[in-house]
Amino acid sequence: MFPEAFRLGGYFQSTYGVMVTLAFLAGLWMTVRLGRKAGLNADAMVNLGIYVALVALVGAKLLMVAFDLGYYVRHPGELFSLATFRAGGIFFGGLLAALLAASVYVRRKRLPGLVVADTFAPGLALGHAIGRMGCFLAGCCWGQPSHLPWAVTFTNPLAHEMFGTPLGVSVHPAQLYEVLAVAAIFLLLYHRFHRPHRPGSLIGLYLA
């Protein structure tokens, strides 16, 4: 749809990158807000959020490279290309790396791990929903061909150049399906957070 947010000379900023930034800020804001209600130190939650985000970016790109290892073996220069830098990577690689980094940080700071994890769960879902909206705007992660009334047709040549997006073909808005699904998960987790719950139950529900 709108893969380019703005352009300065020969450089352009991808819409996906802007949405990922908004997703991080919204998720971190939600986490700190809920952390205060849970009696957690706000500075520690902010620091943890930043560390987790940086590690998640690396993990997402590493899994992306692993999934397409043959291509990068044949074109090793692409590992450090602008296209790879702009690519968001694979969400689950970022999630696994983030969980590992969070576990190390929580142990070193002697924080209540399960309470911290529960506090992060709604923010993760909120950020995920915003990030998937970025996928829709960028034109990546499209669905199967469809003739349903809500099918979408991508027409921007830049989306095809960057992601191989099929142009002029009606497809399922798979990105929006996931936005709605993850937004529903966020609302469920946010509601459950404000009700009595066992430590670890919210992060468990999110992962499930």
Coordinates of C-alpha atoms in Angstrom, one line a residue:
M1 CA 0.0 0.0 0.0
F2 CA 2.4 2.7 1.3
P3 CA 5.9 1.0 1.7
E4 CA 7.7 4.4 1.7
A5 CA 7.0 6.8 4.6
F6 CA 9.2 9.6 3.3
R7 CA 12.3 10.2 1.2
L8 CA 15.3 12.4 1.7
G9 CA 17.5 12.6 -1.4
G10 CA 18.5 9.0 -2.2
Y11 CA 17.4 7.6 1.1
F12 CA 13.8 6.6 1.9
Q13 CA 12.4 5.5 5.2
S14 CA 10.2 2.5 5.0
T15 CA 6.7 2.6 6.5
Y16 CA 7.3 -0.7 8.2
G17 CA 10.3 0.8 10.1
V18 CA 8.1 3.7 11.3
M19 CA 5.4 1.3 12.5
V20 CA 7.9 -1.0 14.3
T21 CA 9.2 2.1 16.1
L22 CA 5.6 3.1 17.1
A23 CA 5.0 -0.5 18.1
F24 CA 8.0 -0.5 20.4
L25 CA 7.1 2.8 22.0
A26 CA 3.4 1.8 22.5
G27 CA 4.4 -1.6 24.0
L28 CA 7.0 -0.1 26.3
W29 CA 4.5 2.6 27.5
M30 CA 2.0 0.0 28.3
T31 CA 4.5 -2.2 30.1
V32 CA 5.8 0.6 32.3
R33 CA 2.2 1.7 33.0
L34 CA 1.3 -1.8 34.1
G35 CA 4.6 -2.3 35.9
R36 CA 3.9 0.6 38.2
K37 CA 0.5 -1.0 39.1
A38 CA 2.4 -4.2 39.9
G39 CA 4.8 -2.4 42.1
L40 CA 7.8 -2.7 39.8
N41 CA 10.6 -0.1 39.4
A42 CA 9.8 2.0 36.3
D43 CA 13.5 2.6 35.4
A44 CA 14.2 -1.1 35.5
M45 CA 11.2 -1.8 33.2
V46 CA 12.4 0.8 30.7
N47 CA 15.9 -0.5 30.7
L48 CA 14.7 -4.1 30.2
G49 CA 12.4 -3.0 27.4
I50 CA 15.3 -1.3 25.5
Y51 CA 17.6 -4.3 26.0
V52 CA 14.9 -6.7 24.9
A53 CA 14.1 -4.6 21.8
L54 CA 17.7 -4.5 20.7
V55 CA 18.2 -8.3 21.2
A56 CA 14.8 -9.0 19.5
L57 CA 15.9 -7.1 16.4
V58 CA 19.0 -9.2 16.1
G59 CA 17.1 -12.5 16.8
A60 CA 14.5 -11.7 14.2
K61 CA 17.1 -11.1 11.5
L62 CA 19.1 -14.1 12.5
L63 CA 16.1 -16.4 12.1
M64 CA 15.3 -14.7 8.8
V65 CA 18.8 -15.5 7.5
A66 CA 18.5 -19.1 8.9
F67 CA 15.3 -19.6 7.0
D68 CA 16.8 -18.4 3.7
L69 CA 20.3 -19.6 4.4
G70 CA 20.9 -20.9 0.9
Y71 CA 20.3 -17.5 -0.6
Y72 CA 22.7 -15.8 1.8
V73 CA 25.4 -18.5 1.2
R74 CA 25.2 -17.7 -2.5
H75 CA 25.1 -14.0 -1.9
P76 CA 27.1 -13.3 1.3
G77 CA 27.2 -9.6 0.6
E78 CA 23.5 -9.4 1.1
L79 CA 24.0 -10.0 4.9
F80 CA 25.1 -6.4 5.2
S81 CA 23.0 -4.9 2.5
L82 CA 20.5 -2.0 3.0
A83 CA 17.6 -4.4 2.1
T84 CA 18.6 -6.8 4.9
F85 CA 18.9 -3.8 7.3
R86 CA 15.4 -2.6 6.4
A87 CA 13.9 -6.1 6.7
G88 CA 12.0 -6.7 9.9
G89 CA 13.0 -10.3 10.2
I90 CA 10.9 -13.1 11.6
F91 CA 8.9 -12.3 14.7
F92 CA 9.4 -15.6 16.5
G93 CA 13.2 -15.3 16.3
G94 CA 12.9 -11.9 18.0
L95 CA 10.5 -13.3 20.6
L96 CA 12.8 -16.2 21.6
A97 CA 15.9 -13.9 21.7
A98 CA 13.9 -11.4 23.8
L99 CA 12.8 -14.0 26.3
L100 CA 16.4 -15.2 26.7
A101 CA 17.7 -11.6 27.3
A102 CA 14.9 -10.8 29.7
S103 CA 15.6 -14.0 31.7
V104 CA 19.3 -12.9 32.1
Y105 CA 18.4 -9.3 33.0
V106 CA 15.7 -10.4 35.6
R107 CA 18.1 -12.7 37.3
R108 CA 20.9 -10.2 37.5
K109 CA 18.6 -7.5 38.9
R110 CA 16.8 -10.0 41.2
L111 CA 13.4 -9.0 39.9
P112 CA 10.3 -11.2 40.3
G113 CA 10.5 -13.0 37.0
L114 CA 7.0 -14.2 36.5
V115 CA 5.5 -10.8 37.6
V116 CA 7.8 -9.0 35.1
A117 CA 6.8 -11.4 32.4
D118 CA 3.1 -10.9 33.1
T119 CA 3.6 -7.2 33.0
F120 CA 5.2 -7.4 29.5
A121 CA 2.6 -9.7 28.0
P122 CA -0.1 -7.1 27.2
G123 CA 2.5 -4.7 25.8
L124 CA 4.0 -7.4 23.6
A125 CA 0.5 -8.1 22.1
L126 CA -0.1 -4.4 21.6
G127 CA 3.2 -3.9 19.9
H128 CA 2.7 -7.0 17.7
A129 CA -0.7 -5.6 16.5
I130 CA 0.8 -2.3 15.5
G131 CA 3.8 -4.0 13.8
R132 CA 1.4 -6.2 11.7
M133 CA -0.3 -3.0 10.6
G134 CA 3.1 -2.0 9.3
C135 CA 3.2 -5.2 7.3
F136 CA -0.1 -4.3 5.6
L137 CA 1.1 -0.7 4.8
A138 CA 4.4 -2.1 3.5
G139 CA 2.7 -4.8 1.4
C140 CA 4.6 -7.7 2.8
C141 CA 3.2 -11.0 4.3
W142 CA 0.2 -11.0 1.9
G143 CA -2.4 -13.7 1.9
Q144 CA -3.7 -16.2 -0.7
P145 CA -5.6 -15.0 -3.8
S146 CA -9.2 -14.2 -2.9
H147 CA -12.4 -12.8 -4.5
L148 CA -14.1 -12.0 -1.2
P149 CA -15.5 -8.5 -0.7
W150 CA -12.8 -7.5 1.7
A151 CA -9.9 -8.8 -0.5
V152 CA -7.2 -6.2 -1.2
T153 CA -5.1 -5.5 -4.3
F154 CA -1.6 -4.1 -4.0
T155 CA -0.5 -1.8 -6.7
N156 CA 2.7 0.0 -5.5
P157 CA 5.8 -1.1 -7.6
L158 CA 8.1 -0.4 -4.6
A159 CA 6.3 -3.1 -2.6
H160 CA 6.9 -5.6 -5.4
E161 CA 10.6 -4.5 -5.6
M162 CA 11.1 -4.8 -1.8
F163 CA 9.0 -7.8 -0.9
G164 CA 7.9 -9.5 -4.2
T165 CA 4.4 -8.4 -3.5
P166 CA 2.0 -9.6 -6.3
L167 CA 0.5 -6.5 -8.0
G168 CA -2.9 -6.3 -9.4
V169 CA -4.1 -9.5 -7.7
S170 CA -6.9 -9.6 -5.1
V171 CA -5.5 -11.4 -2.0
H172 CA -6.6 -12.0 1.6
P173 CA -5.5 -9.2 3.9
A174 CA -3.7 -11.7 6.1
Q175 CA -1.9 -8.9 7.9
L176 CA -5.2 -7.4 9.0
Y177 CA -6.5 -10.8 10.1
E178 CA -3.5 -11.0 12.4
V179 CA -3.9 -7.3 13.6
L180 CA -7.4 -8.2 14.7
A181 CA -6.4 -11.5 16.3
V182 CA -3.4 -10.0 18.3
A183 CA -5.5 -6.9 19.2
A184 CA -8.1 -9.3 20.7
I185 CA -5.3 -11.1 22.6
F186 CA -4.1 -7.7 24.0
L187 CA -7.6 -6.8 25.2
L188 CA -7.9 -10.2 26.9
L189 CA -4.5 -9.9 28.6
Y190 CA -5.2 -6.3 29.7
H191 CA -8.5 -7.3 31.2
R192 CA -7.0 -10.3 33.0
F193 CA -4.1 -8.2 34.3
H194 CA -6.5 -6.1 36.3
R195 CA -8.1 -9.2 37.8
P196 CA -6.6 -11.6 40.4
H197 CA -4.2 -14.0 38.6
R198 CA -1.4 -16.3 39.4
P199 CA 2.1 -15.1 38.5
G200 CA 3.1 -16.4 35.1
S201 CA -0.4 -17.0 34.0
L202 CA -0.6 -14.0 31.6
I203 CA 2.7 -14.7 29.8
G204 CA 1.6 -18.3 29.5
L205 CA -1.7 -17.3 28.0
Y206 CA 0.1 -14.9 25.6
L207 CA 2.5 -17.6 24.5
A208 CA -0.3 -20.1 24.1

